[in-house]
PDB file of C-alpha atoms in Angstrom:
ATOM      1  CA  MET G 280     128.841 101.342  64.764  1.00 46.00           C
ATOM      2  CA  GLN G 281     127.477  97.744  64.577  1.00 46.00           C
ATOM      3  CA  PHE G 282     127.620  98.228  68.490  1.00 40.00           C
ATOM      4  CA  PHE G 283     125.710 101.507  69.192  1.00 38.00           C
ATOM      5  CA  THR G 284     123.073 100.081  66.975  1.00 39.00           C
ATOM      6  CA  SER G 285     123.556  97.306  69.036  1.00 42.00           C
ATOM      7  CA  ALA G 286     122.901  98.858  71.922  1.00 42.00           C
ATOM      8  CA  LEU G 287     120.376 101.737  71.231  1.00 40.00           C
ATOM      9  CA  ALA G 288     118.058  98.276  69.972  1.00 45.00           C
ATOM     10  CA  LEU G 289     118.777  96.922  73.449  1.00 42.00           C
ATOM     11  CA  VAL G 290     117.928 100.164  75.066  1.00 43.00           C
ATOM     12  CA  ALA G 291     114.975 100.417  73.313  1.00 45.00           C
ATOM     13  CA  LEU G 292     114.032  96.878  74.068  1.00 46.00           C
ATOM     14  CA  LEU G 293     114.115  97.077  78.054  1.00 46.00           C
ATOM     15  CA  SER G 294     112.672 100.508  77.629  1.00 41.00           C
ATOM     16  CA  PRO G 295     108.673  98.009  79.066  1.00 43.00           C
ATOM     17  CA  VAL G 296     110.465  97.186  81.327  1.00 40.00           C
ATOM     18  CA  ILE G 297     111.968  99.878  83.036  1.00 37.00           C
ATOM     19  CA  ALA G 298     109.127 101.842  83.072  1.00 38.00           C
ATOM     20  CA  ALA G 299     107.077  99.076  84.550  1.00 40.00           C
ATOM     21  CA  PRO G 300     105.304  99.427  88.312  1.00 44.00           C
ATOM     22  CA  VAL G 301     108.275  98.124  90.631  1.00 43.00           C
ATOM     23  CA  LEU G 302     106.749  97.686  93.685  1.00 46.00           C
ATOM     24  CA  GLU G 303     108.817  96.921  96.938  1.00 51.00           C
ATOM     25  CA  GLU G 304     108.607  93.452  98.020  1.00 56.00           C
ATOM     26  CA  ARG G 305     107.280  91.085 100.704  1.00 61.00           C
ATOM     27  CA  ALA G 306     107.241  88.559 102.886  1.00 82.00           C
ATOM     28  CA  ALA G 307     104.837  85.497 102.675  1.00 93.00           C
ATOM     29  CA  THR G 308     101.194  85.795 104.786  1.00 95.00           C
ATOM     30  CA  THR G 309      99.379  83.433 106.022  1.00 97.00           C
ATOM     31  CA  CYS G 310      94.996  84.875 106.499  1.00 96.00           C
ATOM     32  CA  GLY G 311      93.266  82.418 108.119  1.00 95.00           C
ATOM     33  CA  SER G 312      94.426  78.874 106.774  1.00 96.00           C
ATOM     34  CA  ASN G 313      95.541  80.152 103.063  1.00 97.00           C
ATOM     35  CA  SER G 314      99.086  80.324 103.016  1.00 97.00           C
ATOM     36  CA  TYR G 315     100.596  82.585 100.382  1.00 97.00           C
ATOM     37  CA  THR G 316     103.916  82.978  98.765  1.00 96.00           C
ATOM     38  CA  ALA G 317     105.759  86.406  98.746  1.00 95.00           C
ATOM     39  CA  ALA G 318     105.313  85.115  95.156  1.00 95.00           C
ATOM     40  CA  GLN G 319     101.596  85.686  95.149  1.00 96.00           C
ATOM     41  CA  VAL G 320     101.386  88.261  97.249  1.00 96.00           C
ATOM     42  CA  ASN G 321     103.365  90.474  94.848  1.00 96.00           C
ATOM     43  CA  SER G 322     101.463  89.241  92.011  1.00 96.00           C
ATOM     44  CA  ALA G 323      98.510  90.391  93.575  1.00 97.00           C
ATOM     45  CA  SER G 324      99.545  93.307  94.032  1.00 97.00           C
ATOM     46  CA  GLN G 325     101.226  94.237  90.700  1.00 97.00           C
ATOM     47  CA  LYS G 326      98.064  93.114  90.079  1.00 98.00           C
ATOM     48  CA  ALA G 327      95.897  95.832  92.090  1.00 98.00           C
ATOM     49  CA  TYR G 328      98.463  98.851  91.294  1.00 98.00           C
ATOM     50  CA  SER G 329      98.565  97.942  87.189  1.00 97.00           C
ATOM     51  CA  TYR G 330      94.680  98.328  87.298  1.00 98.00           C
ATOM     52  CA  TYR G 331      95.048 101.476  89.337  1.00 98.00           C
ATOM     53  CA  GLN G 332      97.614 102.991  87.018  1.00 97.00           C
ATOM     54  CA  ALA G 333      95.455 102.455  84.269  1.00 97.00           C
ATOM     55  CA  GLY G 334      91.960 103.147  85.535  1.00 97.00           C
ATOM     56  CA  THR G 335      90.372  99.991  85.460  1.00 97.00           C
ATOM     57  CA  ASP G 336      88.999  97.331  87.452  1.00 96.00           C
ATOM     58  CA  ALA G 337      87.648  94.030  87.829  1.00 97.00           C
ATOM     59  CA  ASP G 338      85.043  94.433  89.315  1.00 97.00           C
ATOM     60  CA  ASP G 339      85.573  97.314  91.586  1.00 97.00           C
ATOM     61  CA  TYR G 340      88.863  95.454  92.628  1.00 98.00           C
ATOM     62  CA  PRO G 341      90.965  97.398  93.630  1.00 98.00           C
ATOM     63  CA  HIS G 342      89.542 100.064  95.832  1.00 98.00           C
ATOM     64  CA  THR G 343      89.712 102.792  98.287  1.00 98.00           C
ATOM     65  CA  TYR G 344      90.842 100.842 101.240  1.00 98.00           C
ATOM     66  CA  ASN G 345      89.159 103.534 104.183  1.00 97.00           C
ATOM     67  CA  ASN G 346      91.446 101.646 106.903  1.00 97.00           C
ATOM     68  CA  TYR G 347      88.493 101.579 109.924  1.00 95.00           C
ATOM     69  CA  GLU G 348      90.246  99.078 112.016  1.00 96.00           C
ATOM     70  CA  GLY G 349      93.507 100.571 112.528  1.00 96.00           C
ATOM     71  CA  PHE G 350      95.889  98.602 110.934  1.00 96.00           C
ATOM     72  CA  SER G 351      99.738  99.600 111.512  1.00 96.00           C
ATOM     73  CA  PHE G 352     100.366 100.040 108.045  1.00 96.00           C
ATOM     74  CA  PRO G 353     104.255 100.451 107.258  1.00 95.00           C
ATOM     75  CA  VAL G 354     103.257 102.935 104.840  1.00 96.00           C
ATOM     76  CA  SER G 355     101.301 106.126 104.661  1.00 96.00           C
ATOM     77  CA  GLY G 356      97.872 105.494 102.798  1.00 96.00           C
ATOM     78  CA  PRO G 357      95.925 106.533 100.765  1.00 98.00           C
ATOM     79  CA  TYR G 358      95.060 103.059 100.589  1.00 98.00           C
ATOM     80  CA  LEU G 359      93.500 100.244  98.127  1.00 98.00           C
ATOM     81  CA  GLU G 360      92.616  96.757  98.281  1.00 98.00           C
ATOM     82  CA  PHE G 361      92.785  93.674  95.871  1.00 98.00           C
ATOM     83  CA  PRO G 362      91.864  90.473  96.538  1.00 98.00           C
ATOM     84  CA  ILE G 363      94.352  87.869  96.579  1.00 98.00           C
ATOM     85  CA  LEU G 364      93.396  84.323  95.739  1.00 97.00           C
ATOM     86  CA  LYS G 365      95.192  80.550  96.581  1.00 95.00           C
ATOM     87  CA  SER G 366      95.116  80.397  92.505  1.00 95.00           C
ATOM     88  CA  GLY G 367      95.812  82.537  89.965  1.00 96.00           C
ATOM     89  CA  VAL G 368      95.784  86.815  90.417  1.00 97.00           C
ATOM     90  CA  TYR G 369      91.765  88.038  90.821  1.00 98.00           C
ATOM     91  CA  THR G 370      90.492  88.944  87.570  1.00 97.00           C
ATOM     92  CA  GLY G 371      87.139  89.388  88.883  1.00 97.00           C
ATOM     93  CA  GLY G 372      84.064  87.308  90.309  1.00 96.00           C
ATOM     94  CA  SER G 373      84.255  85.721  93.862  1.00 95.00           C
ATOM     95  CA  PRO G 374      87.357  88.048  95.586  1.00 97.00           C
ATOM     96  CA  GLY G 375      87.145  85.245  98.352  1.00 96.00           C
ATOM     97  CA  ALA G 376      87.975  86.798 102.242  1.00 97.00           C
ATOM     98  CA  ASP G 377      91.437  87.637 101.708  1.00 98.00           C
ATOM     99  CA  ARG G 378      93.307  91.431 100.571  1.00 98.00           C
ATOM    100  CA  VAL G 379      96.939  92.523 100.043  1.00 98.00           C
ATOM    101  CA  ILE G 380      96.851  95.962 100.840  1.00 98.00           C
ATOM    102  CA  ILE G 381      98.809  98.829  98.769  1.00 98.00           C
ATOM    103  CA  THR G 382      98.946 102.169  98.738  1.00 97.00           C
ATOM    104  CA  THR G 383      97.980 104.497  95.260  1.00 97.00           C
ATOM    105  CA  SER G 384     101.728 105.022  94.387  1.00 96.00           C
ATOM    106  CA  GLY G 385     102.764 101.535  94.926  1.00 95.00           C
ATOM    107  CA  LYS G 386     103.572 100.582  97.813  1.00 96.00           C
ATOM    108  CA  GLN G 387     103.007  97.516  99.309  1.00 95.00           C
ATOM    109  CA  ALA G 388     101.196  97.877 103.241  1.00 96.00           C
ATOM    110  CA  GLY G 389     100.090  94.251 104.224  1.00 96.00           C
ATOM    111  CA  ALA G 390      97.382  91.794 104.053  1.00 97.00           C
ATOM    112  CA  ILE G 391      94.044  91.517 105.718  1.00 98.00           C
ATOM    113  CA  THR G 392      91.258  88.778 105.719  1.00 98.00           C
ATOM    114  CA  HIS G 393      87.466  88.837 106.526  1.00 97.00           C
ATOM    115  CA  THR G 394      88.051  85.055 108.344  1.00 96.00           C
ATOM    116  CA  GLY G 395      87.471  85.285 112.058  1.00 95.00           C
ATOM    117  CA  ALA G 396      86.074  89.264 111.804  1.00 96.00           C
ATOM    118  CA  SER G 397      82.813  89.932 112.610  1.00 94.00           C
ATOM    119  CA  GLY G 398      80.169  91.270 110.256  1.00 91.00           C
ATOM    120  CA  ASN G 399      82.178  92.893 107.062  1.00 91.00           C
ATOM    121  CA  ASN G 400      84.955  93.965 109.792  1.00 96.00           C
ATOM    122  CA  PHE G 401      88.664  92.927 108.068  1.00 97.00           C
ATOM    123  CA  VAL G 402      91.434  91.385 110.906  1.00 97.00           C
ATOM    124  CA  GLY G 403      95.107  91.251 109.692  1.00 97.00           C
ATOM    125  CA  CYS G 404      96.921  88.639 108.542  1.00 96.00           C
ATOM    126  CA  SER G 405      99.993  87.499 108.993  1.00 92.00           C
ATOM    127  CA  GLY G 406     102.985  90.035 109.400  1.00 90.00           C
ATOM    128  CA  THR G 407      99.970  93.000 109.772  1.00 90.00           C
ATOM    129  CA  SER G 408      99.010  94.246 112.934  1.00 85.00           C
TER     130      SER G 408
END
């Protein structure tokens, strides 16, 4: 009985962890002169997806990304864009130039930046073409 109770407690403890969204991890990327580790890319993507799932946002992010530039992402949309920062995870304020792109089903698509693009357009960060 002791073992059964302990096992039940362990399952109850791990249930929130198992239910959390898990995105496929992506590699590090460079956007303009900003280099991001895989952990930074994944943290921004996880935060974007958690906002999306909760139906909330941080200063209108994440929001729909229409891919007007025609990037060849490895996964199909619909897409969402969300800022990626050099320090910490975006929670509002100035978004900077760099973004992660995820799908509404929680898959990572790539990273893009306004740096080096004309107007309000984007160019791909390393690994995004």
